[in-house]
mmCIF file of C-alpha atoms in Angstrom:
data_model
loop_
_atom_site.group_PDB
_atom_site.id
_atom_site.type_symbol
_atom_site.label_atom_id
_atom_site.label_comp_id
_atom_site.label_asym_id
_atom_site.label_seq_id
_atom_site.Cartn_x
_atom_site.Cartn_y
_atom_site.Cartn_z
ATOM 1 C CA MET A 1 -53.664 37.085 125.686
ATOM 2 C CA PRO A 2 -50.762 34.573 125.508
ATOM 3 C CA ASN A 3 -50.139 33.120 121.830
ATOM 4 C CA LEU A 4 -51.529 29.475 121.434
ATOM 5 C CA LYS A 5 -48.484 28.600 119.357
ATOM 6 C CA ASP A 6 -46.005 29.606 122.159
ATOM 7 C CA LEU A 7 -47.911 27.971 124.961
ATOM 8 C CA LYS A 8 -47.967 24.816 122.842
ATOM 9 C CA VAL A 9 -44.116 25.174 122.128
ATOM 10 C CA ARG A 10 -43.456 25.629 125.674
ATOM 11 C CA ILE A 11 -45.364 22.918 127.121
ATOM 12 C CA ASN A 12 -43.714 20.564 124.553
ATOM 13 C CA SER A 13 -40.437 21.968 125.834
ATOM 14 C CA VAL A 14 -41.139 21.190 129.477
ATOM 15 C CA LYS A 15 -42.311 17.553 128.660
ATOM 16 C CA SER A 16 -38.991 16.955 127.090
ATOM 17 C CA THR A 17 -37.279 18.211 129.964
ATOM 18 C CA GLN A 18 -39.475 15.996 132.477
ATOM 19 C CA LYS A 19 -38.328 12.972 130.183
ATOM 20 C CA ILE A 20 -34.731 13.750 130.673
ATOM 21 C CA THR A 21 -34.917 14.523 134.341
ATOM 22 C CA SER A 22 -36.783 11.010 134.928
ATOM 23 C CA ALA A 23 -34.409 9.163 133.081
ATOM 24 C CA MET A 24 -31.670 10.889 134.965
ATOM 25 C CA LYS A 25 -33.503 9.918 138.215
ATOM 26 C CA MET A 26 -33.533 6.337 137.280
ATOM 27 C CA VAL A 27 -29.901 6.226 136.134
ATOM 28 C CA ALA A 28 -28.834 7.821 139.574
ATOM 29 C CA ALA A 29 -31.143 5.206 141.494
ATOM 30 C CA ALA A 30 -29.291 2.475 139.807
ATOM 31 C CA LYS A 31 -25.915 3.605 140.667
ATOM 32 C CA LEU A 32 -26.909 4.649 144.129
ATOM 33 C CA ARG A 33 -27.624 0.941 144.923
ATOM 34 C CA ARG A 34 -24.053 -0.031 143.912
ATOM 35 C CA ALA A 35 -22.347 2.943 145.402
ATOM 36 C CA GLN A 36 -24.176 2.511 148.443
ATOM 37 C CA ASP A 37 -23.291 -0.932 148.997
ATOM 38 C CA ALA A 38 -19.366 -0.084 148.143
ATOM 39 C CA ALA A 39 -19.537 2.719 150.768
ATOM 40 C CA GLU A 40 -21.222 0.415 153.637
ATOM 41 C CA GLN A 41 -18.809 -2.323 152.998
ATOM 42 C CA ALA A 42 -15.846 0.106 153.365
ATOM 43 C CA ARG A 43 -16.763 1.118 156.663
ATOM 44 C CA PRO A 44 -15.980 -1.884 159.012
ATOM 45 C CA TYR A 45 -12.671 -1.913 157.403
ATOM 46 C CA ALA A 46 -11.793 1.599 157.975
ATOM 47 C CA LYS A 47 -13.171 1.184 161.798
ATOM 48 C CA SER A 48 -11.169 -1.800 162.418
ATOM 49 C CA MET A 49 -7.978 -0.032 161.070
ATOM 50 C CA GLU A 50 -8.788 3.030 163.123
ATOM 51 C CA ARG A 51 -9.189 0.672 166.465
ATOM 52 C CA MET A 52 -5.889 -0.894 165.516
ATOM 53 C CA ILE A 53 -3.967 2.196 165.230
ATOM 54 C CA VAL A 54 -5.722 3.302 168.504
ATOM 55 C CA THR A 55 -4.291 0.379 170.418
ATOM 56 C CA LEU A 56 -0.791 0.721 168.815
ATOM 57 C CA ALA A 57 -0.585 4.489 169.576
ATOM 58 C CA GLY A 58 -1.499 3.748 173.250
ATOM 59 C CA ASN A 59 1.582 1.934 173.524
ATOM 60 C CA VAL A 60 4.065 4.607 171.992
ATOM 61 C CA VAL A 61 5.340 7.390 173.944
ATOM 62 C CA PRO A 62 3.383 10.579 173.344
ATOM 63 C CA GLY A 63 5.313 12.813 171.180
ATOM 64 C CA SER A 64 7.492 9.909 169.464
ATOM 65 C CA GLY A 65 6.628 7.404 166.836
ATOM 66 C CA PRO A 66 6.226 7.980 163.170
ATOM 67 C CA LYS A 67 5.886 11.653 161.805
ATOM 68 C CA LEU A 68 2.319 10.819 160.456
ATOM 69 C CA LEU A 69 1.357 10.050 164.144
ATOM 70 C CA SER A 70 3.412 12.466 166.138
ATOM 71 C CA GLY A 71 3.135 15.332 163.460
ATOM 72 C CA THR A 72 5.622 18.002 162.979
ATOM 73 C CA GLY A 73 4.974 19.676 166.140
ATOM 74 C CA LYS A 74 3.916 22.820 164.654
ATOM 75 C CA ASP A 75 0.428 24.164 163.583
ATOM 76 C CA GLU A 76 1.230 26.741 161.274
ATOM 77 C CA SER A 77 0.190 25.500 157.856
ATOM 78 C CA TYR A 78 -2.499 23.568 156.697
ATOM 79 C CA LEU A 79 -3.546 21.450 153.319
ATOM 80 C CA ILE A 80 -7.339 21.273 152.733
ATOM 81 C CA VAL A 81 -8.641 18.530 150.607
ATOM 82 C CA VAL A 82 -12.055 19.566 148.954
ATOM 83 C CA ALA A 83 -13.563 16.366 147.367
ATOM 84 C CA THR A 84 -16.823 17.264 145.212
ATOM 85 C CA ALA A 85 -18.295 15.739 141.837
ATOM 86 C CA ASP A 86 -17.507 16.159 138.474
ATOM 87 C CA ARG A 87 -21.131 17.050 137.550
ATOM 88 C CA GLY A 88 -23.580 19.327 138.725
ATOM 89 C CA LEU A 89 -27.449 18.901 138.685
ATOM 90 C CA CYS A 90 -27.266 17.089 142.130
ATOM 91 C CA GLY A 91 -28.903 20.072 144.168
ATOM 92 C CA GLY A 92 -26.841 21.390 146.966
ATOM 93 C CA PHE A 93 -24.301 18.429 147.230
ATOM 94 C CA ASN A 94 -21.301 20.171 145.709
ATOM 95 C CA SER A 95 -21.980 23.973 147.239
ATOM 96 C CA ASN A 96 -22.539 22.528 150.742
ATOM 97 C CA ILE A 97 -18.977 20.948 150.748
ATOM 98 C CA VAL A 98 -17.252 23.914 149.426
ATOM 99 C CA ARG A 99 -19.286 26.261 151.595
ATOM 100 C CA ALA A 100 -18.084 24.435 154.475
ATOM 101 C CA ALA A 101 -14.382 24.301 153.178
ATOM 102 C CA ARG A 102 -14.626 28.269 152.560
ATOM 103 C CA ARG A 103 -15.555 28.979 156.038
ATOM 104 C CA LYS A 104 -12.610 26.807 157.239
ATOM 105 C CA ILE A 105 -10.389 28.685 155.238
ATOM 106 C CA THR A 106 -11.555 32.001 156.510
ATOM 107 C CA GLU A 107 -11.319 30.461 160.158
ATOM 108 C CA LEU A 108 -7.650 29.349 159.401
ATOM 109 C CA GLU A 109 -6.301 32.484 157.735
ATOM 110 C CA ASN A 110 -8.157 34.837 160.597
ATOM 111 C CA ALA A 111 -6.067 32.734 162.839
ATOM 112 C CA GLY A 112 -2.950 33.537 160.743
ATOM 113 C CA LYS A 113 -2.372 29.939 159.541
ATOM 114 C CA LYS A 114 -1.141 29.498 156.039
ATOM 115 C CA VAL A 115 -3.618 27.404 153.827
ATOM 116 C CA ALA A 116 -3.504 25.370 150.700
ATOM 117 C CA LEU A 117 -5.967 23.327 148.740
ATOM 118 C CA LEU A 118 -6.043 20.257 146.882
ATOM 119 C CA THR A 119 -9.298 19.821 145.013
ATOM 120 C CA VAL A 120 -10.899 16.416 144.053
ATOM 121 C CA GLY A 121 -13.704 16.711 141.574
ATOM 122 C CA ARG A 122 -14.208 19.566 138.904
ATOM 123 C CA LYS A 123 -16.793 21.298 140.841
ATOM 124 C CA ALA A 124 -14.417 21.913 143.592
ATOM 125 C CA LYS A 125 -12.077 23.422 141.568
ATOM 126 C CA ASP A 126 -14.699 25.500 139.445
ATOM 127 C CA GLN A 127 -16.127 27.066 142.801
ATOM 128 C CA LEU A 128 -13.083 27.391 144.566
ATOM 129 C CA ARG A 129 -11.239 28.991 141.764
ATOM 130 C CA ARG A 130 -13.144 32.130 141.849
ATOM 131 C CA THR A 131 -12.223 33.059 145.254
ATOM 132 C CA HIS A 132 -9.068 30.985 146.144
ATOM 133 C CA SER A 133 -7.314 30.293 142.831
ATOM 134 C CA LYS A 134 -3.906 31.002 144.609
ATOM 135 C CA LEU A 135 -4.559 28.504 147.097
ATOM 136 C CA ILE A 136 -4.933 25.470 144.932
ATOM 137 C CA VAL A 137 -1.950 23.432 144.455
ATOM 138 C CA LYS A 138 -3.237 20.513 142.714
ATOM 139 C CA SER A 139 -6.505 19.523 141.075
ATOM 140 C CA VAL A 140 -8.027 15.882 140.609
ATOM 141 C CA GLU A 141 -10.769 15.332 138.360
ATOM 142 C CA ASN A 142 -12.635 12.513 136.387
ATOM 143 C CA LEU A 143 -12.276 9.877 139.302
ATOM 144 C CA ALA A 144 -16.164 8.987 138.715
ATOM 145 C CA ARG A 145 -16.049 8.228 135.166
ATOM 146 C CA THR A 146 -15.141 4.920 136.201
ATOM 147 C CA THR A 147 -15.454 2.785 139.313
ATOM 148 C CA ILE A 148 -13.782 4.018 142.426
ATOM 149 C CA GLY A 149 -10.832 1.968 143.285
ATOM 150 C CA PHE A 150 -8.331 1.760 145.662
ATOM 151 C CA GLU A 151 -5.750 2.556 143.493
ATOM 152 C CA GLN A 152 -7.104 6.082 142.982
ATOM 153 C CA ALA A 153 -7.352 6.710 146.634
ATOM 154 C CA ASP A 154 -3.730 5.619 147.136
ATOM 155 C CA THR A 155 -2.489 7.640 144.253
ATOM 156 C CA ILE A 156 -3.773 10.728 146.067
ATOM 157 C CA ALA A 157 -2.697 9.506 149.548
ATOM 158 C CA ARG A 158 0.839 9.256 148.066
ATOM 159 C CA GLU A 159 0.413 12.973 146.934
ATOM 160 C CA LEU A 160 -0.505 14.146 150.478
ATOM 161 C CA ILE A 161 2.294 12.161 152.144
ATOM 162 C CA HIS A 162 4.754 13.282 149.963
ATOM 163 C CA ARG A 163 3.826 16.748 150.251
ATOM 164 C CA PHE A 164 4.164 16.377 154.137
ATOM 165 C CA ASP A 165 7.265 14.712 154.014
ATOM 166 C CA GLU A 166 8.472 17.851 151.898
ATOM 167 C CA GLY A 167 7.069 20.074 154.792
ATOM 168 C CA GLU A 168 4.622 21.691 152.729
ATOM 169 C CA PHE A 169 1.928 21.691 155.690
ATOM 170 C CA ASP A 170 1.622 20.496 159.319
ATOM 171 C CA THR A 171 -2.168 19.426 159.028
ATOM 172 C CA CYS A 172 -3.974 17.746 156.253
ATOM 173 C CA LEU A 173 -8.216 17.967 156.600
ATOM 174 C CA MET A 174 -10.438 16.875 153.985
ATOM 175 C CA PHE A 175 -14.230 17.838 153.386
ATOM 176 C CA TYR A 176 -16.668 15.378 151.768
ATOM 177 C CA ASN A 177 -20.120 14.196 152.199
ATOM 178 C CA ARG A 178 -20.796 11.167 154.393
ATOM 179 C CA PHE A 179 -23.899 9.260 152.975
ATOM 180 C CA GLN A 180 -26.737 8.622 155.320
ATOM 181 C CA SER A 181 -29.701 8.513 152.943
ATOM 182 C CA ALA A 182 -30.757 9.333 149.631
ATOM 183 C CA MET A 183 -32.116 12.495 150.970
ATOM 184 C CA THR A 184 -29.509 13.235 153.522
ATOM 185 C CA GLN A 185 -25.855 13.786 153.075
ATOM 186 C CA ILE A 186 -23.668 15.049 155.820
ATOM 187 C CA VAL A 187 -20.851 17.343 155.297
ATOM 188 C CA THR A 188 -17.941 15.900 157.226
ATOM 189 C CA GLU A 189 -14.561 17.712 158.272
ATOM 190 C CA GLN A 190 -11.849 14.847 158.870
ATOM 191 C CA GLN A 191 -8.167 15.267 159.459
ATOM 192 C CA LEU A 192 -6.189 12.923 157.422
ATOM 193 C CA ILE A 193 -2.473 13.895 158.519
ATOM 194 C CA PRO A 194 -1.130 13.557 161.284
ATOM 195 C CA ALA A 195 -3.568 10.703 162.298
ATOM 196 C CA LYS A 196 -6.047 11.614 164.707
ATOM 197 C CA VAL A 197 -6.230 9.173 167.558
ATOM 198 C CA PRO A 198 -9.905 9.174 169.040
ATOM 199 C CA GLU A 199 -10.385 8.214 172.658
ATOM 200 C CA LEU A 200 -11.904 5.002 173.359
ATOM 201 C CA SER A 201 -15.254 4.488 174.927
ATOM 202 C CA GLY A 202 -15.999 2.121 177.616
ATOM 203 C CA ASP A 203 -16.354 -0.889 175.577
ATOM 204 C CA GLU A 204 -13.656 -0.296 172.928
ATOM 205 C CA ASP A 205 -11.338 0.533 176.061
ATOM 206 C CA LYS A 206 -11.872 -2.863 177.529
ATOM 207 C CA GLY A 207 -11.167 -4.567 174.078
ATOM 208 C CA GLY A 208 -7.908 -2.412 173.611
ATOM 209 C CA ALA A 209 -6.557 -3.644 177.150
ATOM 210 C CA SER A 210 -7.452 -7.215 176.349
ATOM 211 C CA ALA A 211 -5.596 -6.679 172.920
ATOM 212 C CA LYS A 212 -2.634 -5.187 174.493
ATOM 213 C CA ALA A 213 -2.531 -8.035 177.010
ATOM 214 C CA LEU A 214 -3.256 -11.024 174.572
ATOM 215 C CA TYR A 215 -0.766 -9.909 171.327
ATOM 216 C CA GLU A 216 2.783 -9.319 171.261
ATOM 217 C CA TYR A 217 3.893 -7.197 168.232
ATOM 218 C CA GLU A 218 6.602 -8.160 165.997
ATOM 219 C CA PRO A 219 8.322 -6.017 165.022
ATOM 220 C CA ASP A 220 7.602 -3.223 167.687
ATOM 221 C CA GLU A 221 4.551 -0.757 167.603
ATOM 222 C CA GLU A 222 6.438 1.819 165.884
ATOM 223 C CA GLY A 223 7.513 -0.352 163.148
ATOM 224 C CA ILE A 224 4.080 -1.422 162.571
ATOM 225 C CA LEU A 225 2.730 2.049 162.897
ATOM 226 C CA SER A 226 5.161 3.219 160.123
ATOM 227 C CA ALA A 227 3.891 0.798 157.742
ATOM 228 C CA LEU A 228 0.125 0.906 158.894
ATOM 229 C CA LEU A 229 -0.151 4.800 158.663
ATOM 230 C CA PRO A 230 0.454 5.444 154.793
ATOM 231 C CA ARG A 231 -2.297 2.816 154.560
ATOM 232 C CA ASN A 232 -4.568 4.292 156.698
ATOM 233 C CA VAL A 233 -4.315 7.454 154.771
ATOM 234 C CA ALA A 234 -5.202 5.930 151.645
ATOM 235 C CA THR A 235 -8.053 3.977 153.493
ATOM 236 C CA GLN A 236 -9.451 7.252 154.961
ATOM 237 C CA VAL A 237 -9.387 8.890 151.124
ATOM 238 C CA PHE A 238 -10.889 5.742 149.922
ATOM 239 C CA THR A 239 -13.848 5.763 152.351
ATOM 240 C CA ALA A 240 -14.416 9.439 151.830
ATOM 241 C CA LEU A 241 -14.573 8.707 148.012
ATOM 242 C CA LEU A 242 -17.118 6.069 148.182
ATOM 243 C CA GLU A 243 -18.965 8.061 150.686
ATOM 244 C CA ASN A 244 -19.094 10.859 148.218
ATOM 245 C CA SER A 245 -19.944 8.750 145.300
ATOM 246 C CA ALA A 246 -23.102 7.336 147.093
ATOM 247 C CA SER A 247 -23.982 10.802 148.411
ATOM 248 C CA GLU A 248 -23.660 12.245 144.737
ATOM 249 C CA HIS A 249 -25.818 9.632 143.370
ATOM 250 C CA GLY A 250 -28.319 10.014 146.272
ATOM 251 C CA ALA A 251 -28.508 13.844 145.985
ATOM 252 C CA ARG A 252 -29.107 13.685 141.939
ATOM 253 C CA MET A 253 -31.801 11.094 142.429
ATOM 254 C CA THR A 254 -33.548 13.342 144.894
ATOM 255 C CA ALA A 255 -32.893 16.635 142.766
ATOM 256 C CA MET A 256 -34.101 14.924 139.285
ATOM 257 C CA ASP A 257 -37.155 13.396 141.353
ATOM 258 C CA SER A 258 -37.960 17.089 142.435
ATOM 259 C CA ALA A 259 -37.508 18.310 139.071
ATOM 260 C CA THR A 260 -39.670 15.904 137.306
ATOM 261 C CA ARG A 261 -42.570 16.387 139.817
ATOM 262 C CA ASN A 262 -41.966 20.313 139.337
ATOM 263 C CA ALA A 263 -42.058 19.815 135.392
ATOM 264 C CA GLY A 264 -45.612 18.025 135.819
ATOM 265 C CA GLU A 265 -47.131 20.640 137.819
ATOM 266 C CA MET A 266 -45.508 23.381 135.159
ATOM 267 C CA ILE A 267 -47.244 21.256 132.421
ATOM 268 C CA ASP A 268 -50.638 20.984 134.340
ATOM 269 C CA LYS A 269 -50.600 24.775 134.559
ATOM 270 C CA LEU A 270 -49.710 25.508 131.178
ATOM 271 C CA THR A 271 -52.137 23.126 130.151
ATOM 272 C CA LEU A 272 -54.795 25.314 131.918
ATOM 273 C CA THR A 273 -53.571 28.270 130.437
ATOM 274 C CA TYR A 274 -53.553 26.736 127.035
ATOM 275 C CA ASN A 275 -57.066 25.458 127.290
ATOM 276 C CA ARG A 276 -58.608 28.751 128.734
ATOM 277 C CA THR A 277 -56.735 30.906 126.279
ATOM 278 C CA ARG A 278 -58.147 28.471 123.418
ATOM 279 C CA GLN A 279 -61.607 28.652 125.091
ATOM 280 C CA ALA A 280 -61.384 32.416 125.104
ATOM 281 C CA TYR A 281 -60.240 32.523 121.407
ATOM 282 C CA ILE A 282 -63.027 30.456 120.294
ATOM 283 C CA THR A 283 -65.718 32.420 122.315
ATOM 284 C CA LYS A 284 -64.247 35.864 120.673
ATOM 285 C CA GLU A 285 -64.903 34.410 117.167
ATOM 286 C CA LEU A 286 -68.328 33.225 118.234
ATOM 287 C CA ILE A 287 -69.260 36.718 119.516
ATOM 288 C CA GLU A 288 -67.900 38.420 116.123
ATOM 289 C CA ILE A 289 -69.906 35.910 114.007
ATOM 290 C CA ILE A 290 -73.059 36.407 116.039
ATOM 291 C CA SER A 291 -72.448 40.210 116.035
ATOM 292 C CA GLY A 292 -71.838 40.001 112.144
ATOM 293 C CA ALA A 293 -75.042 38.219 111.581
ATOM 294 C CA GLU A 294 -77.203 40.428 113.695
ATOM 295 C CA ALA A 295 -75.673 43.284 111.794
ATOM 296 C CA LEU A 296 -76.997 41.861 108.534
#
């Protein structure tokens, strides 16, 4: 039979944990609103820049143009940027990103490609260090301690472009979580370098054709692309960091809400067990008293 004191201590412990998870849920909910607004406001800018690059790239001879657009002409080495959070307690947010990155690493290595890793966030470094420590060339941490700004993304982008110019890789991919809702985050693989120019849809194609007819670029398209493409890398990194931040807070809010409800259910079960055990002790003592009285 369980000890009443032990049950009481455990109930108090679970109640304390419930208060902590409830507080963390409220903090995450407050941060989520700001992070979600920032992520949603950054999307139109990133989309407009992508549309501009598509229009400019359409006027450049294939295979020519800036190196950030045309690439190195090889497909032998990859740099994978894995962006996670610095803290845990957010469900499968971090592990889902790392799992997708590991699958990509395995796929590339099986194809005979050379792979290097650049981690953003302490959790990415900690998890990948267990299996791919030799591949990590740089780690960036503690971005979320302050409000994520464009300067932080620009620093990472400059690092990527510098390594690309030094010939350390041919293609750069980034893994992060795209925010959809507080309960849903989509693990996203995005190519940063060279710039991946998507095909235009019907409406966008018409817009691109009209833009080509209405605008004359000064300097020429290649000159504009040379200035715009580094900015585009920083914009993509910045957008990914904002999406990651919103996804992290959403995942933490959901995880803490689930933990709070689980703690409540555990408290109910422990309280029921405590009451039953206490009643059993009382019944046993009454039986002993009555038996003793009858014996006299």
